[in-house]
Short mmCIF file of C-alpha atoms in Angstrom, two decimals:
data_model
loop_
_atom_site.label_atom_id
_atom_site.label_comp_id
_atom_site.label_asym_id
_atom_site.label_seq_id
_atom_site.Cartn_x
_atom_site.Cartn_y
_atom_site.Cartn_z
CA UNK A 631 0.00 0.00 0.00
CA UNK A 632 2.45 2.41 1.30
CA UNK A 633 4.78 1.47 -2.16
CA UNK A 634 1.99 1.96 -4.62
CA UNK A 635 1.05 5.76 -2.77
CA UNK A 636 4.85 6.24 -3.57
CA UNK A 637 4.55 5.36 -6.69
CA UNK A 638 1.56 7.36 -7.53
CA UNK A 639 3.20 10.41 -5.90
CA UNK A 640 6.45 9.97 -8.22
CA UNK A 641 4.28 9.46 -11.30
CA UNK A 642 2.33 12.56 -10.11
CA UNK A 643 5.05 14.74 -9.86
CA UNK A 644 6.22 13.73 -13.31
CA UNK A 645 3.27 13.68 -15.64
CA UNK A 646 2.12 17.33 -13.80
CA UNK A 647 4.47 19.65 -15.49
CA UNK A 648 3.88 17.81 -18.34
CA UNK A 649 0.17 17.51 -18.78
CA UNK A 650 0.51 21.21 -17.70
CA UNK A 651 3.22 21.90 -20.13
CA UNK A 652 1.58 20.58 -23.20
CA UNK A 653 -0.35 23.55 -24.75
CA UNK A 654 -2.45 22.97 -27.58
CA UNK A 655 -3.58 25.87 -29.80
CA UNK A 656 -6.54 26.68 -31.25
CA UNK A 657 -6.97 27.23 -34.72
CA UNK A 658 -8.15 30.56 -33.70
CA UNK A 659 -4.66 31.08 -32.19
CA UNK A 660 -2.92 30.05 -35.29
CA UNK A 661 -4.72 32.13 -37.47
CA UNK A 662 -4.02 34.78 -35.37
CA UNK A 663 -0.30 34.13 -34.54
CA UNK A 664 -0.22 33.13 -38.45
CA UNK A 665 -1.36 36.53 -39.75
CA UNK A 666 0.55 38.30 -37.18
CA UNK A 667 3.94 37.02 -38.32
CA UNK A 668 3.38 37.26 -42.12
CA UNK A 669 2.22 41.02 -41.81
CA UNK A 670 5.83 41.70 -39.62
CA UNK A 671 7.65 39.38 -42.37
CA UNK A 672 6.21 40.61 -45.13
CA UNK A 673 3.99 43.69 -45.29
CA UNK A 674 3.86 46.03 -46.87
CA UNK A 675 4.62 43.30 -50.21
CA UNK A 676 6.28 45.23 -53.11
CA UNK A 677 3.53 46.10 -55.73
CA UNK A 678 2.95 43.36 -58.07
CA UNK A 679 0.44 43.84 -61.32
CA UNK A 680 -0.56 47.01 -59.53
CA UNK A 681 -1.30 45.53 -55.89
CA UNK A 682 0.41 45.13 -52.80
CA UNK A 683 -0.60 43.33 -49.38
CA UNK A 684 -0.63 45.83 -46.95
CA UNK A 685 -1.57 43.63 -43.84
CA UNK A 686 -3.63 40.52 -42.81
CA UNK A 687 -5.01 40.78 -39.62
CA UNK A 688 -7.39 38.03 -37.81
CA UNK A 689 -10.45 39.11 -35.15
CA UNK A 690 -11.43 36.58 -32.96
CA UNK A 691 -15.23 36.93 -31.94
CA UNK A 692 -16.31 36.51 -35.35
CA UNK A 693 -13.40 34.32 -37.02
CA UNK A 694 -12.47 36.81 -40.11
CA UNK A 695 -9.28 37.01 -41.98
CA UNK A 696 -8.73 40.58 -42.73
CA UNK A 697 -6.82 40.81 -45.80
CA UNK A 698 -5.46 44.61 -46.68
CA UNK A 699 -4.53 45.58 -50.29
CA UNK A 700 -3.47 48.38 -51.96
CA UNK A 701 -4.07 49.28 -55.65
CA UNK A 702 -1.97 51.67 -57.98
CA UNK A 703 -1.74 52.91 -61.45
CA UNK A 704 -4.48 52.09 -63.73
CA UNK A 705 -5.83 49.38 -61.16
CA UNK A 706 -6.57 52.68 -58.79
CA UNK A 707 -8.88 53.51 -61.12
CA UNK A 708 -12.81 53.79 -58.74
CA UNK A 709 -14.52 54.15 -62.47
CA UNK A 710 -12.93 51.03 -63.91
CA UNK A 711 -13.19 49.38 -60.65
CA UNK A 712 -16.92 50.05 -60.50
CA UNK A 713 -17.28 48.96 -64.76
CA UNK A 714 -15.66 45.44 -63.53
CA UNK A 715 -17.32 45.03 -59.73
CA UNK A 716 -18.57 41.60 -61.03
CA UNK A 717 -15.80 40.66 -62.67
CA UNK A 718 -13.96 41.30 -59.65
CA UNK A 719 -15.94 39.78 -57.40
CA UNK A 720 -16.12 36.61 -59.27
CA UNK A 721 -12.50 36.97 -59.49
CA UNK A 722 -12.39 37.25 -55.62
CA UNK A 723 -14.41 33.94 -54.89
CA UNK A 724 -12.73 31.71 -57.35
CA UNK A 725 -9.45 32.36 -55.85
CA UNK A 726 -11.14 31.95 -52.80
CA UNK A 727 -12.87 28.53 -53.68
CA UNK A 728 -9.04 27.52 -55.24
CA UNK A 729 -6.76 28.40 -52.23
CA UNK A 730 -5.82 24.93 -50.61
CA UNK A 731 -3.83 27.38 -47.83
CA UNK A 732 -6.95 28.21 -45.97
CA UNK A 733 -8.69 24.71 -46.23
CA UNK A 734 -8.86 24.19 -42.10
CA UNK A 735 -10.27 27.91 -41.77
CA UNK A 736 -12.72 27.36 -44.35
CA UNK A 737 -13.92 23.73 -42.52
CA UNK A 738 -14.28 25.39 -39.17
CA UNK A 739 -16.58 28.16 -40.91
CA UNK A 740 -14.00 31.22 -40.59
CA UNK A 741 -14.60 34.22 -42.86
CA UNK A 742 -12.55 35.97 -45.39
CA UNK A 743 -12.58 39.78 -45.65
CA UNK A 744 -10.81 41.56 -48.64
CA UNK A 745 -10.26 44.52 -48.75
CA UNK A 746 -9.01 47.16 -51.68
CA UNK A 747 -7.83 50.60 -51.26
CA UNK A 748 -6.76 53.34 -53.61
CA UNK A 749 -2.60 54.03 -53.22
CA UNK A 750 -3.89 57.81 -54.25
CA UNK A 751 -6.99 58.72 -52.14
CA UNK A 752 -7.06 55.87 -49.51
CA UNK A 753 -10.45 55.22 -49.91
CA UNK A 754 -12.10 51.33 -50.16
CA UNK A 755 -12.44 50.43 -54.31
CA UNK A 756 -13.68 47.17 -53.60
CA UNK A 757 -14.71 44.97 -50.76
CA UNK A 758 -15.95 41.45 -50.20
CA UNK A 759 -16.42 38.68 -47.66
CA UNK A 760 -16.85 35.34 -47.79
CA UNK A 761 -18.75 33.25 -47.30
CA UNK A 762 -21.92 35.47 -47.26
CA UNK A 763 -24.01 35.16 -44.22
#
């Protein structure tokens, strides 16, 4: 009797720390640890065919990917941009649909916000999130 408390106490004060130790994130805390360290790696991205990522943040309480762009030369165009909203937006949800990156956020029902500002004026060109409510 007195062995077996002994060796319950020893296994005890092993497996503690280590139960205790073993943290397992979220996917909410990867998506937000993941967009935080590709914005400080990588943002602001050079341009590239007249867009740049600016920053992809992540909020918690409602799951969204926040993806920040910024358009220039003829692509900062608010006319255009409004002649080719469907376009766009088709554009938009296909590479959506397509992106194998984002499979697990798109399984546990996590949105996708984009959104496109003019380099000149700042203001939003274009803006979408899926999926739609």
């Amino acid at each position: 009797m007195k062995i077996s408390k002994i060796c319950f106490s020893v296994a005890l004060a092993v497996l503690l720390p280590v139960a205790t130790s073993c943290h397992h994130d979220t996917l909410e805390d990867k998506a937000e640890k993941d967009c935080k360290e590709y914005t400080k790696k990588y943002c602001p991205t050079p341009f590239t065919d007249m867009q740049r990522t600016d920053s992809i943040t992540f909020t918690r309480s409602d799951k969204t990917i926040h993806y920040y762009y910024l358009l220039n030369g003829k692509a900062d165009d608010p006319h255009a941009i409004d002649r080719m909203r469907p376009q766009l937006m088709a554009t938009i949800k296909r590479n959506w649909m397509e992106d194998t990156h984002s499979t697990s956020y798109k399984k546990a029902g996590f949105r996708f916000h984009f959104v496109y500002r003019s380099a000149s004026t700042g203001k939003v060109l274009l803006e979408a999130t899926l999926p739609h409510k």
